[in-house]
XYZ file of C-alpha atoms in Angstrom:
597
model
C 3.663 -60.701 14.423
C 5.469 -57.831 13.849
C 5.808 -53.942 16.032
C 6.809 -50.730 15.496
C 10.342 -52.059 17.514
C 11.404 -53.789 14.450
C 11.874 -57.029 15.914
C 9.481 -59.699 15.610
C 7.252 -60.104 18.331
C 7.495 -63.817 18.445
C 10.863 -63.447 19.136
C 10.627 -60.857 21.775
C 8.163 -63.194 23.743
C 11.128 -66.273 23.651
C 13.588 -63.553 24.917
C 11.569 -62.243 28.059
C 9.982 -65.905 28.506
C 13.927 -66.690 29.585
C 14.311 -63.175 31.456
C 12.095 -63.643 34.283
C 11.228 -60.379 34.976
C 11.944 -61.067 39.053
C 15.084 -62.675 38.625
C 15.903 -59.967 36.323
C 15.010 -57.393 38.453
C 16.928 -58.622 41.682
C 19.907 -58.062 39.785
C 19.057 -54.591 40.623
C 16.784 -54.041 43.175
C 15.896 -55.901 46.690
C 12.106 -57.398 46.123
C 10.373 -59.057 49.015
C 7.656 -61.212 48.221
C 4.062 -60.587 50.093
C 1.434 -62.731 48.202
C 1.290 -62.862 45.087
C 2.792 -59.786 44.510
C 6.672 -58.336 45.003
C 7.264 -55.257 46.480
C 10.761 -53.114 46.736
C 11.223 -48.977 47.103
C 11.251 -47.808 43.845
C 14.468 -47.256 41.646
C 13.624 -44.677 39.771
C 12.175 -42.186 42.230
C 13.158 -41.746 46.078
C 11.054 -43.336 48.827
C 11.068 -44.827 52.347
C 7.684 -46.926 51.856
C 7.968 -49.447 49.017
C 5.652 -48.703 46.280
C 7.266 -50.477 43.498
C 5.442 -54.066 42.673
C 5.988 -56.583 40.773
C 3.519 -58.651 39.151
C 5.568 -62.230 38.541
C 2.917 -63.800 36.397
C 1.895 -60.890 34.091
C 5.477 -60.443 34.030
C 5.494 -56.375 34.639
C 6.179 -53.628 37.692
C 4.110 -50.846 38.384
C 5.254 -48.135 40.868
C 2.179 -46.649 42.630
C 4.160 -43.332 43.766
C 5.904 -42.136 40.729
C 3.322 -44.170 37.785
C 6.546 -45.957 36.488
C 5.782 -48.935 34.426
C 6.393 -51.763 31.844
C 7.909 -55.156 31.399
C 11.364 -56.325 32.045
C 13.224 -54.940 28.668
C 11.492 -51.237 29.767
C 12.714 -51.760 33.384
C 16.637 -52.525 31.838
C 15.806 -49.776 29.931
C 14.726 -47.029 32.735
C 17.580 -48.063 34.763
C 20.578 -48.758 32.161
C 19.452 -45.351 30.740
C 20.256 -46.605 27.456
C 17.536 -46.928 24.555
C 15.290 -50.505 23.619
C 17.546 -51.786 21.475
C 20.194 -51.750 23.888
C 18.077 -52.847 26.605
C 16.995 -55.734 24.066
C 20.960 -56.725 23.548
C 21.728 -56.402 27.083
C 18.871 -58.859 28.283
C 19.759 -61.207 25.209
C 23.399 -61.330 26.057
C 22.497 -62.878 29.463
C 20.615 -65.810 28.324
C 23.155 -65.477 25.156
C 20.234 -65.423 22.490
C 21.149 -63.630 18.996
C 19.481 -60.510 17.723
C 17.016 -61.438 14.755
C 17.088 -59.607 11.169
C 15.128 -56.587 11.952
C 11.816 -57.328 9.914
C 10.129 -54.260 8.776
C 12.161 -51.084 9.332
C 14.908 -50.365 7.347
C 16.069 -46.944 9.849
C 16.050 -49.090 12.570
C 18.185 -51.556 11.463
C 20.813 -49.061 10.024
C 20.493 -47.481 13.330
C 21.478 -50.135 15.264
C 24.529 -50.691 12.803
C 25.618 -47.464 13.453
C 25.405 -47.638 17.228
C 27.383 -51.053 17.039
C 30.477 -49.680 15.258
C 30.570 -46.281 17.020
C 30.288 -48.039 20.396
C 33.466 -50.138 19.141
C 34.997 -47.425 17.552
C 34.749 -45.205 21.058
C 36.582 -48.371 23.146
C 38.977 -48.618 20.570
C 39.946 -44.787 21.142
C 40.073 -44.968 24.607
C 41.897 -47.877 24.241
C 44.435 -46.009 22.559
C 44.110 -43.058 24.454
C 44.967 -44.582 27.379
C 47.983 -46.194 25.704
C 49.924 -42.919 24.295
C 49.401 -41.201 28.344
C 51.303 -44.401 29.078
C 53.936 -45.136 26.519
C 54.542 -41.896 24.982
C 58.112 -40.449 26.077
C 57.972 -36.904 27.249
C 54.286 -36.832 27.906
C 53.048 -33.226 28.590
C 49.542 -34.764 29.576
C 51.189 -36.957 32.788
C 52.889 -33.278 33.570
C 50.162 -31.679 34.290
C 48.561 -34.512 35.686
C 51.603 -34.665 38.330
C 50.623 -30.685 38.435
C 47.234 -31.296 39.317
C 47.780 -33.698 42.089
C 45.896 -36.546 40.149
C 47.031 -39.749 41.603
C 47.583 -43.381 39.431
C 44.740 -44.327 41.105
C 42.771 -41.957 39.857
C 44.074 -41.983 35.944
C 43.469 -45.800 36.254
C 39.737 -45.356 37.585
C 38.688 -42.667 35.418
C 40.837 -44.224 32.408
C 42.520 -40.698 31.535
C 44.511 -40.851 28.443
C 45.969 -38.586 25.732
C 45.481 -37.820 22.461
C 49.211 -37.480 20.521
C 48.546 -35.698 17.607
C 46.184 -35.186 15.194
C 46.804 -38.202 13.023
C 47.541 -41.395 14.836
C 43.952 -42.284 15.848
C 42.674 -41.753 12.473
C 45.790 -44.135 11.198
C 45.017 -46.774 14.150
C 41.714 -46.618 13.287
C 41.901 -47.241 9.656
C 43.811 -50.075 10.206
C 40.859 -51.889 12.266
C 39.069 -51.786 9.309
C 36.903 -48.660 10.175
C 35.990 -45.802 7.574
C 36.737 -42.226 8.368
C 32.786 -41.613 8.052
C 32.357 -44.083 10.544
C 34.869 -42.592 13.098
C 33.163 -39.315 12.418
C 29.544 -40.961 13.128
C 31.398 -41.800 16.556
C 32.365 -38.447 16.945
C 36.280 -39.108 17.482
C 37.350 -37.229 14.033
C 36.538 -34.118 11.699
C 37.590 -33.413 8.312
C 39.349 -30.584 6.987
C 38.205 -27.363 5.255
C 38.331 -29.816 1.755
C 37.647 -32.411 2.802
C 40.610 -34.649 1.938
C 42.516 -34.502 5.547
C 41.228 -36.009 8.411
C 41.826 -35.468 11.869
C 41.965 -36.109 15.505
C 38.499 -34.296 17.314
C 40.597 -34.027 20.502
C 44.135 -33.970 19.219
C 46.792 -33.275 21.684
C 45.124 -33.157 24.230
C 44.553 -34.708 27.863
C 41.204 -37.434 27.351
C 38.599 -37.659 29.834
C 35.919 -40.922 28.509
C 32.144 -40.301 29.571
C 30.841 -43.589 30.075
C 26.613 -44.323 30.412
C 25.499 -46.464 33.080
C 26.471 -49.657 30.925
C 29.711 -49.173 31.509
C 30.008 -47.464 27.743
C 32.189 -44.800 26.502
C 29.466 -42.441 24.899
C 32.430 -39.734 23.972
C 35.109 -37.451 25.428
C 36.089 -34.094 27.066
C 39.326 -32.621 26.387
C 41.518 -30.440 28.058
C 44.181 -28.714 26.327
C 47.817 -28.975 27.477
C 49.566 -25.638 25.749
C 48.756 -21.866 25.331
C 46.653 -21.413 22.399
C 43.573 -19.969 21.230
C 41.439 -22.696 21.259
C 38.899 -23.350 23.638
C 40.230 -25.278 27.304
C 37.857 -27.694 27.191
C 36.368 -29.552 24.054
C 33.517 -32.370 24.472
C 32.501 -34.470 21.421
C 29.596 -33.390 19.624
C 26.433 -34.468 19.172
C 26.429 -38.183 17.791
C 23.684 -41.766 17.813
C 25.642 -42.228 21.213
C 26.936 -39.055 22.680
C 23.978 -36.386 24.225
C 25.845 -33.461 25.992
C 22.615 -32.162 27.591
C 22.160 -36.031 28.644
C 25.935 -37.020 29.448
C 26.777 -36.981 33.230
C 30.264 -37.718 33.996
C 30.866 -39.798 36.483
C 27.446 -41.583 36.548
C 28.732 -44.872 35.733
C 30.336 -44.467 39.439
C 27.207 -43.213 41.193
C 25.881 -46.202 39.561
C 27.758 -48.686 41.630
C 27.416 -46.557 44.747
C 23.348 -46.687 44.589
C 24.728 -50.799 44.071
C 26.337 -50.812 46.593
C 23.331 -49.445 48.711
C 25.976 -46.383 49.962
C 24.620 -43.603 47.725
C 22.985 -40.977 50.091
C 23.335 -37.637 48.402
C 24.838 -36.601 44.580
C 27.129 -33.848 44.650
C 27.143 -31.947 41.125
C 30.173 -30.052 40.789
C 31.547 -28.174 37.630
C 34.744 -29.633 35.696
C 35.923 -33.095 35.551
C 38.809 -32.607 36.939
C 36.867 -31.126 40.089
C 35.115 -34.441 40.259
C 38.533 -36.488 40.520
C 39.303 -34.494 43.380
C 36.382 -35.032 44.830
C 36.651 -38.630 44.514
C 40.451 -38.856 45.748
C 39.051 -36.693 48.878
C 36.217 -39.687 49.637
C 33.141 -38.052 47.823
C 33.109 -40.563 45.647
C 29.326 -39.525 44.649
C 30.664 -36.646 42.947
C 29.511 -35.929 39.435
C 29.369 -33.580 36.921
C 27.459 -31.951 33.664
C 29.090 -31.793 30.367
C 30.115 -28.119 30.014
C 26.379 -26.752 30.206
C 23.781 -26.039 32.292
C 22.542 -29.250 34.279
C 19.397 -30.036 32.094
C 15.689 -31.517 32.782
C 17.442 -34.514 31.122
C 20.767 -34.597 33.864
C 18.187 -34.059 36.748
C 15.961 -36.872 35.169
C 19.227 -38.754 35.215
C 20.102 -38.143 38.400
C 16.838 -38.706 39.684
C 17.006 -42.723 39.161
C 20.050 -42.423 41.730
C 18.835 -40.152 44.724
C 16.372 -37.585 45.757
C 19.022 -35.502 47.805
C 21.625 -32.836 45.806
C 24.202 -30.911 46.864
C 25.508 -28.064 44.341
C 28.948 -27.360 44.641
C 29.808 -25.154 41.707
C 32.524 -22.364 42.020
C 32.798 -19.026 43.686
C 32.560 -16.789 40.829
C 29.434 -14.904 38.887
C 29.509 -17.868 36.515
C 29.215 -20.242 39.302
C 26.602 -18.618 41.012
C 24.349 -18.593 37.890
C 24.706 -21.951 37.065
C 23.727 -22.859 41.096
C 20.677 -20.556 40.722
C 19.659 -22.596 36.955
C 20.425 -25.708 38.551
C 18.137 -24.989 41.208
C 15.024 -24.052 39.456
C 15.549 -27.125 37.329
C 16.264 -29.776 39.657
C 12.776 -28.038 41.546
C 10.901 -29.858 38.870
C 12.034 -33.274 40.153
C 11.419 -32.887 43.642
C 14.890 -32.796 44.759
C 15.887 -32.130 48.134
C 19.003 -29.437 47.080
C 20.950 -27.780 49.180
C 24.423 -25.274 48.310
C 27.377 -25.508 49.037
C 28.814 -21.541 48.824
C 32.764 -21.448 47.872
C 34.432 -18.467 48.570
C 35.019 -16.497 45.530
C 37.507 -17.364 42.681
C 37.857 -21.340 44.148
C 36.243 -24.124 42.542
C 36.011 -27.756 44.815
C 39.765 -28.797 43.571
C 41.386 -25.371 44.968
C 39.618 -25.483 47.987
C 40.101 -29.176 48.523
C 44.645 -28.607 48.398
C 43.749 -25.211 50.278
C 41.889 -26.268 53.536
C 41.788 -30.113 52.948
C 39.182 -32.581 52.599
C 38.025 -32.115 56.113
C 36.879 -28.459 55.899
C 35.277 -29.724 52.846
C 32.705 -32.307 54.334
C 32.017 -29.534 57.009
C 30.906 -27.373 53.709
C 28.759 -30.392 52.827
C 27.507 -31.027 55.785
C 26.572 -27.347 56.269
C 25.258 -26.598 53.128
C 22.597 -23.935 53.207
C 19.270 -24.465 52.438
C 17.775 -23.100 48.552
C 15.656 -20.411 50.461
C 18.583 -19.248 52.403
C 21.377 -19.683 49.497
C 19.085 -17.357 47.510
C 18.290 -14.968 49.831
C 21.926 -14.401 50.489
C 22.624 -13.816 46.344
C 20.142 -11.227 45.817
C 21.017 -9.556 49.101
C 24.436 -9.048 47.293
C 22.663 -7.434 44.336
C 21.691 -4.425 46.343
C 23.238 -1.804 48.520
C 21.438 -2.439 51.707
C 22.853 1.604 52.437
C 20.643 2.810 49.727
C 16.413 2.802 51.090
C 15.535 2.332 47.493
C 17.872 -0.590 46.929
C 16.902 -1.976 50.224
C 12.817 -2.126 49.004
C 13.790 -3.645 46.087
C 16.021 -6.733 47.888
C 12.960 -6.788 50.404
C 10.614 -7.505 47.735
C 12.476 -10.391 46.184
C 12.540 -11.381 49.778
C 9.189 -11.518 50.529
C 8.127 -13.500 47.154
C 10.674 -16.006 47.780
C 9.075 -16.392 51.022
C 5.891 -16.834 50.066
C 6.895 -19.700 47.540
C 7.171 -21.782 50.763
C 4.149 -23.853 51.608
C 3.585 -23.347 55.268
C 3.564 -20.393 57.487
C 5.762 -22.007 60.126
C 8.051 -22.428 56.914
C 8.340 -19.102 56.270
C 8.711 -17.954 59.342
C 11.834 -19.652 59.892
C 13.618 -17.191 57.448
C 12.107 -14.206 58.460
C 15.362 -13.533 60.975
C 17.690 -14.421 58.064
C 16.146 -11.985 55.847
C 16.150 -9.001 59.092
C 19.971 -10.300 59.628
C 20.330 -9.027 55.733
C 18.531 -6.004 55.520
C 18.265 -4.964 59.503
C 13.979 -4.716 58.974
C 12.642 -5.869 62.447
C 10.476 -9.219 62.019
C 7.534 -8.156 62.636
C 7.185 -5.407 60.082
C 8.834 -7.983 57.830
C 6.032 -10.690 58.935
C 3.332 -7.555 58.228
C 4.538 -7.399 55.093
C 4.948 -11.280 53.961
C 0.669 -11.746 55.552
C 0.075 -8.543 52.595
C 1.611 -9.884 49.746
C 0.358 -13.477 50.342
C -3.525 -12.256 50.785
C -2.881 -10.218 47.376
C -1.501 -13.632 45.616
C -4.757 -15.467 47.085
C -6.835 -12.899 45.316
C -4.967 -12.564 42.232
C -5.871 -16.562 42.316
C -9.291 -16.663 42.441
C -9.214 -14.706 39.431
C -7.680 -17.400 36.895
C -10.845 -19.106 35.637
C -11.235 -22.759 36.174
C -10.178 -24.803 33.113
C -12.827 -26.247 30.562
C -13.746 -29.268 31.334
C -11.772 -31.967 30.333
C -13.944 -34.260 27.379
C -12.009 -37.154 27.533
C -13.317 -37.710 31.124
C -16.760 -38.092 30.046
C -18.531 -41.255 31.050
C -18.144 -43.421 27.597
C -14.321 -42.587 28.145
C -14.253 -44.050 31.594
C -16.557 -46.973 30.626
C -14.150 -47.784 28.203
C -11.417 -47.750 29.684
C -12.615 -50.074 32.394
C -13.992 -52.643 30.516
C -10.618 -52.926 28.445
C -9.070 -53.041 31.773
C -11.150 -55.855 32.878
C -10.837 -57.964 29.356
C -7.034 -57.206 29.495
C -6.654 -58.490 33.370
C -9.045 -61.708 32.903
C -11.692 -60.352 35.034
C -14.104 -63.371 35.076
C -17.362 -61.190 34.572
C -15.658 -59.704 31.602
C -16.743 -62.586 29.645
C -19.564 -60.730 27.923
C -21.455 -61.561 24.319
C -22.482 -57.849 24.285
C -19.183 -56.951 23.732
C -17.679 -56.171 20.983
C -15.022 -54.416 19.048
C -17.533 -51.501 17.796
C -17.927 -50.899 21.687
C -14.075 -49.312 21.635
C -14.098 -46.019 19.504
C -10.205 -45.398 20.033
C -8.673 -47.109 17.219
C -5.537 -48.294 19.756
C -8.474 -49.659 21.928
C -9.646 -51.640 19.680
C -6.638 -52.834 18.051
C -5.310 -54.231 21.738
C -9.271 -55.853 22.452
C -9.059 -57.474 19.084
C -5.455 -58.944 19.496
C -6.410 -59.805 23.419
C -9.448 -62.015 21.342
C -6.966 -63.019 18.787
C -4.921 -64.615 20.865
C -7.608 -66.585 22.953
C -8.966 -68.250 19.946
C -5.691 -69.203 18.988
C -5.788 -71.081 22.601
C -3.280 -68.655 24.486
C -3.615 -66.561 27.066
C -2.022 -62.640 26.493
C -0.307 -61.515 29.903
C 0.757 -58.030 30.382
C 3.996 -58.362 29.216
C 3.098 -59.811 25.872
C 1.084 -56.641 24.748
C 4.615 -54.587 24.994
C 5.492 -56.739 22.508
C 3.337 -55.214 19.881
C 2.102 -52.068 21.288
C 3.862 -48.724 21.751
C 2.724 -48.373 25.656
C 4.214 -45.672 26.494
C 3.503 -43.115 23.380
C -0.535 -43.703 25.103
C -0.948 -42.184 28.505
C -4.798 -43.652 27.884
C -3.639 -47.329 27.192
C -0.927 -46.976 30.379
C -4.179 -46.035 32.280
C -6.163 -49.152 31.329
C -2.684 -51.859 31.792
C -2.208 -50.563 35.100
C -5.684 -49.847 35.867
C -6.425 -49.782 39.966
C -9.387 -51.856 40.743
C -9.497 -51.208 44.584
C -11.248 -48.156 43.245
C -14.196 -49.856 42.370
C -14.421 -52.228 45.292
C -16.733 -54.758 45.151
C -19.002 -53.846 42.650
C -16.742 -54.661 39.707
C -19.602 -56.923 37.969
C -21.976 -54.317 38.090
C -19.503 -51.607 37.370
C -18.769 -53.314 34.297
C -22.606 -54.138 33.241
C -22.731 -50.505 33.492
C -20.432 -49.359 31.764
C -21.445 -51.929 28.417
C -24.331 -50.168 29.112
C -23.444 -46.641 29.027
C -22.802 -47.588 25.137
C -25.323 -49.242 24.613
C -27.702 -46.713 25.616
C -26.791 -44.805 23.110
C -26.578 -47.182 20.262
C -30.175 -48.073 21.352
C -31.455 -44.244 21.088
C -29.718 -43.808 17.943
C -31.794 -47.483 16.643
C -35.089 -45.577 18.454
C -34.875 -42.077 16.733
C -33.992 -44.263 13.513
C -37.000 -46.683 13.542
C -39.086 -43.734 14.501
C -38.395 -41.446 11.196
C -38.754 -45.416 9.607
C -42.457 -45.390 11.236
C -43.674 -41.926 10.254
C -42.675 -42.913 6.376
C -43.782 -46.276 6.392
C -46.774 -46.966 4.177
C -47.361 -50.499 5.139
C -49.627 -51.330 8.444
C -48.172 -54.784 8.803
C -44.610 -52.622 8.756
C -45.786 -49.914 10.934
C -46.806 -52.399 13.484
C -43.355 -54.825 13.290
C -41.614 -51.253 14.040
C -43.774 -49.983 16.749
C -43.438 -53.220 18.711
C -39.541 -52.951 17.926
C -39.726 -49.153 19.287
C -41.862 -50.542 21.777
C -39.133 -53.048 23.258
C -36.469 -50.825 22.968
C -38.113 -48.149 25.465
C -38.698 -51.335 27.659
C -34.777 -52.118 27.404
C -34.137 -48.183 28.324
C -36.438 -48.445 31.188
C -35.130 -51.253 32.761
C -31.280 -50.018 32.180
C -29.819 -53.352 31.374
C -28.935 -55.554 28.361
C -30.658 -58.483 27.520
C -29.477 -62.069 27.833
C-alpha cells in the first residue's frame, strides 16, 4: 500500500518493525518503565513532572502537557529538526536498510535527489573551506582571526574556514563531478550578469558553516576581510536545505549540551563571532539567529532545548529593538526570558576582553526580568522633566503592569516604576486598580463566540467510537457498525483500512496507521489516535452504545418521516398495513433508545 510519503507503506512497517520505538527513543531521552507504559519529561517542551509516554506495543508517544505525538520516524523527526525523509534515512541507516524507489510521486523523489547532492555539495565546501584558512600562505582570514582573539580551539570546533577567491570552489567542485546548477541548488555559487561566469557566493571571505541538529552543514555566513562596499556579513540564501528564519547557529552545540543533561538556560546573542566568545568564556549554550529577527520558527527551535532564555543582544538602538521583538515572540512559547542590558555601543565579545568573563556571568546571573527590562526602555523614551512626557511613560507603565496575571505580581514593580518617574506608590497603585476595572469592562463587551458545530454530539460520537475500533476496545465489536456511520471521508477511510486489515488476519497498531495516513495535517484524527479514555470512566460500553445510537436515531427518523409520506400515498391496504407495523416498530426502537440485537 502506498501514502502520500512516497514510500511504500509495506516498507515503512519493516523499517520501524526493526526501530523499536523505546530503544529508539533512549537514544535520546531517559524513559522509566511503570506498567505497561514508559514515561520520561518531555523533549520537546520544558517540564519537571514527566508527561511524555510511551506506548511500547502500539509503538507511539503521546505527551499529555504539550499534545506532542506520533511514531518513532515523527519523534526522530521533532527532535533531529530535520524533515521525514531525513528522519526516514536517519532511522534506516541504523539498522542499515536501503531507501526504496519512491512509488508514486515524482516531486518527492526529485526532492530527495536534490537534498542528497546539496547536502554533499555543502561538506565538500566546508571541506575546502577549511583547507584554504589552513594552507593558504598569507591568509588575511587567520589575521583577523589572531585580531579577534579566536583561539585554534575555537576555529577547530566551529570549523571556520575561508573562501580564496571567487573561482576555486566552483573549479574544485566541478571536478567532483557536480554541475554548476547543482552547486547553485546548494546555495554555494551565483552566476554572472550573462550567465556564462560562475562564482564563489562567499568569495574571499572568512566562512562560518551552520550546521542542523544532524550534525549537517545547511549553509554559510560570511564575513568580509577588506574595505569595500559590500555588505559585512553575507548568509546563503534561501535553498531545499538552508532556512535563514529557521537556521540557529550554534544549535548543533546546544544539542549535545541538552545530551549531556547540562543545558539549563539558552543565551541568544547577535553575531557569530559573539557566540565564539561566548563559548571560549564557558557559555557554551550560546547561540545565535541568522542576521534577522529571532522568528516563531528559532523560538520553536529553541523550544525543544529549554524553557529558560537569556537575551544578550548589544547596547545600541538596533540591539534594543531586536531584545524588545525577541521578547514578544519568544512570549508565544512560554519562555521564561530574562535581559541581559549591555552598556551602549558593546556587543557580548567587547564586553567579554573589556571586563572579562567573570563580570559577564554576574550580567547573566543578574539579568532583569521582561517587565523590568521594558519598563526601563520606555522610561528612556521620555523626559521624565517634562509633566506631559511623564503621563505618557506612566501610561505605558501602567498597561505593562496590568499584562501581569496577579496583583501581588504587579505590585512588585510598582517601586521600580516610582524609582523611574518619582510618582509615590500609592497614587501609582490608584491608578493601575482604574485602568484594570476599565479593561474588565471593555471585556465583557466582546461577545461570546458562535458556537463551535463540530462539537455537536454526532461529532463526538464519532470520534469515540473510531477511538474505540482503533484502540481494540473489546465492546467495539459491534454489527451495527458500519462505514456509513463515519461522515468524514478521513474517518472512514482509517475505519475501513482498520477492517481491512483484520480480515486480512492482522492486527493495525498505532504506529501502522502513520504509515498511510497524513496524522498530523488532521487535528480531528490526532484527537481520536490519542483519544483519553479516563474521561469516560467506566461507562465506556454504554458510552459507546450511545453514541452508535446517536446515529442511528437519526437514520431511523429519516426511515420514519420516509415510510410515513410512503403510507399517506399508498393505495394498497395489505401495503398500508406492512408500513404501519414497520412505522410502528420503529417508534418502539425510538422509545426504548437502543439498537436491536
Amino acid at each position: 500500500m502506498n501514502n502520500n510519503t512516497g514510500i511504500n507503506s509495506d516498507w515503512l512497517e519493516k523499517l520501524k518493525a526493526k526501530c523499536d520505538i523505546v530503544s529508539v527513543l533512549s537514544k535520546y531521552i531517559k524513559l522509566e518503565r511503570k506498567g505497561k507504559t514508559y514515561w520520561s519529561c518531555c523533549p520537546f517542551h520544558h517540564e519537571k513532572t514527566p508527561s511524555f509516554a510511551v506506548n511500547e506495543y502500539e509503538q507511539y508517544y503521546h505527551c499529555f502537557g504539550c499534545k506532542e505525538s506520533g511514531d518513532v520516524i515523527k519523534f526522530v523527526q521533532t527532535f533531529e529538526s530535520v524533515d521525514f525523509l531525513d528522519a526516514v534515512q536517519i532511522l534506516a541507516d541504523s539498522v542499515k536498510m536501503e531507501l526504496p524507489s519512491f512509488s508514486n510521486d515524482k516531486e518527492i523523489f526529485e526532492l530527495k535527489q536534490k537534498k542528497t547532492k546539496s547536502k554533499e555539495i555543502l561538506r565538500l565546501t566546508n571541506e575546502r573551506y577549511k583547507q584554504n584558512l589552513a594552507n593558504v600562505p598569507n591568509n588575511p582570514a587567520i589575521n583577523y582571526l589572531k585580531k579577534r582573539d579566536i583561539s585554534n580551539e575555537s576555529i577547530k570546533k566551529f570549523e571556520i574556514g575561508f573562501s580564496k577567491d571567487w573561482n576555486d570552489l566552483p573549479a574544485f567542485l566541478k571536478s567532483k563531478g557536480f554541475t554548476y546548477d547543482e552547486m547553485k541548488e546548494a546555495g554555494v555559487v551565483e552566476f554572472g550578469e550573462t550567465g556564462n561566469n560562475v562564482y564563489d557566493f562567499v568569495g574571499e571571505r572568512l566562512t562560518f558553516p551552520i550546521f542542523n541538529t544532524s550534525e549537517e552543514v545547511v549553509g554559510f555566513s560570511a564575513r568580509i576581510l577588506k574595505q569595500s562596499d559590500f555588505a559585512k556579513y553575507k548568509n546563503t540564501f534561501q535553498t531545499v536545505m538552508f532556512n535563514k528564519s529557521k537556521a540557529i547557529f550554534g544549535i548543533n552545540h546546544l544539542k549535545k549540551e541538552k545530551q549531556q543533561g547540562s543545558l539549563k538556560q539558552i543565551i541568544v546573542v547577535e553575531g557569530q563571532i559573539d557566540v565564539i566568545a561566548m563559548h571560549q568564556s564557558g557559555f557554551t549554550t550560546a547561540v545565535a539567529c541568522m542576521g534577522t529577527a529571532l522568528t516563531k520558527e528559532h523560538a520553536r527551535e529553541l523550544s525543544r532545548f529549554c524553557n529558560e532564555v537569556v537575551l544578550c543582544f548589544d547596547g545600541d538602538t538596533a540591539g534594543t529593538m531586536a531584545t524588545m521583538k525577541s521578547i514578544e515572540t519568544l512570549s508565544e512559547f512560554d519562555f521564561n526570558v530574562r535581559v541581559v542590558a549591555l552598556p551602549a555601543g558593546v556587543d557580548p565579545d567587547d564586553y567579554i576582553k573589556q571586563f572579562g568573563k567573570e563580570k559577564m556571568q554576574e550580567l547573566i546571573d543578574n539579568a532583569k526580568s521582561v517587565i523590568e527590562y521594558k519598563l526601563e526602555v520606555n522610561a528612556a523614551k521620555f523626559d521624565m522633566e517634562k509633566p506631559d512626557e511623564k503621563a505618557k511613560f506612566l501610561k505605558v507603565a501602567i498597561d505593562i503592569l496590568n499584562s501581569l496575571q496577579t496583583f501581588s505580581q504587579k505590585q512588585v514593580y510598582l517601586e521600580k516604576i516610582r524609582n523611574l518617574s518619582g510618582v509615590p506608590i500609592d497614587v501609582l497603585r490608584r491608578d493601575m486598580s482604574q485602568t484594570s476595572v476599565a479593561t474588565k469592562t471593555e471585556t465583557k463587551k466582546i461577545e461570546k463566540p458562535e458556537f463551535d458545530a463540530s462539537d455537536n454530539a454526532i461529532s463526538k460520537a464519532t470520534k469515540f467510537v473510531l477511538a474505540s475500533v482503533i484502540h481494540k476496545k473489546p465492546y467495539a465489536e459491534s454489527k451495527h457498525l458500519t462505514e456509513e456511520f463515519f461522515k468524514n471521508p478521513l474517518f472512514k477511510s482509517v475505519f475501513n483500512y482498520v477492517i481491512e486489515q483484520r480480515k486480512s488476519g492482522k492486527e493495525v497498531i498505532i504506529s501502522d496507521l502513520y504509515n498511510v495516513f497524513d496524522i498530523d495535517s488532521s487535528q480531528s484524527l490526532k484527537e481520536v489516535i490519542y483519544y483519553n479514555f479516563d474521561d469516560i470512566g467506566n461507562n465506556a460500553k454504554q458510552y459507546f452504545d450511545d453514541s452508535l445510537w446517536v446515529y442511528f436515531q437519526d437514520k431511523l427518523k429519516e426511515r420514519q418521516q420516509k415510510l410515513s409520506e410512503e403510507y399517506r400515498n399508498c393505495t394498497s391496504e395489505i401495503e398500508r398495513k406492512q408500513i404501519a407495523l414497520e412505522i410502528s416498530n420503529i417508534a418502539k426502537q425510538l422509545k426504548s433508545k437502543r439498537l436491536e440485537d
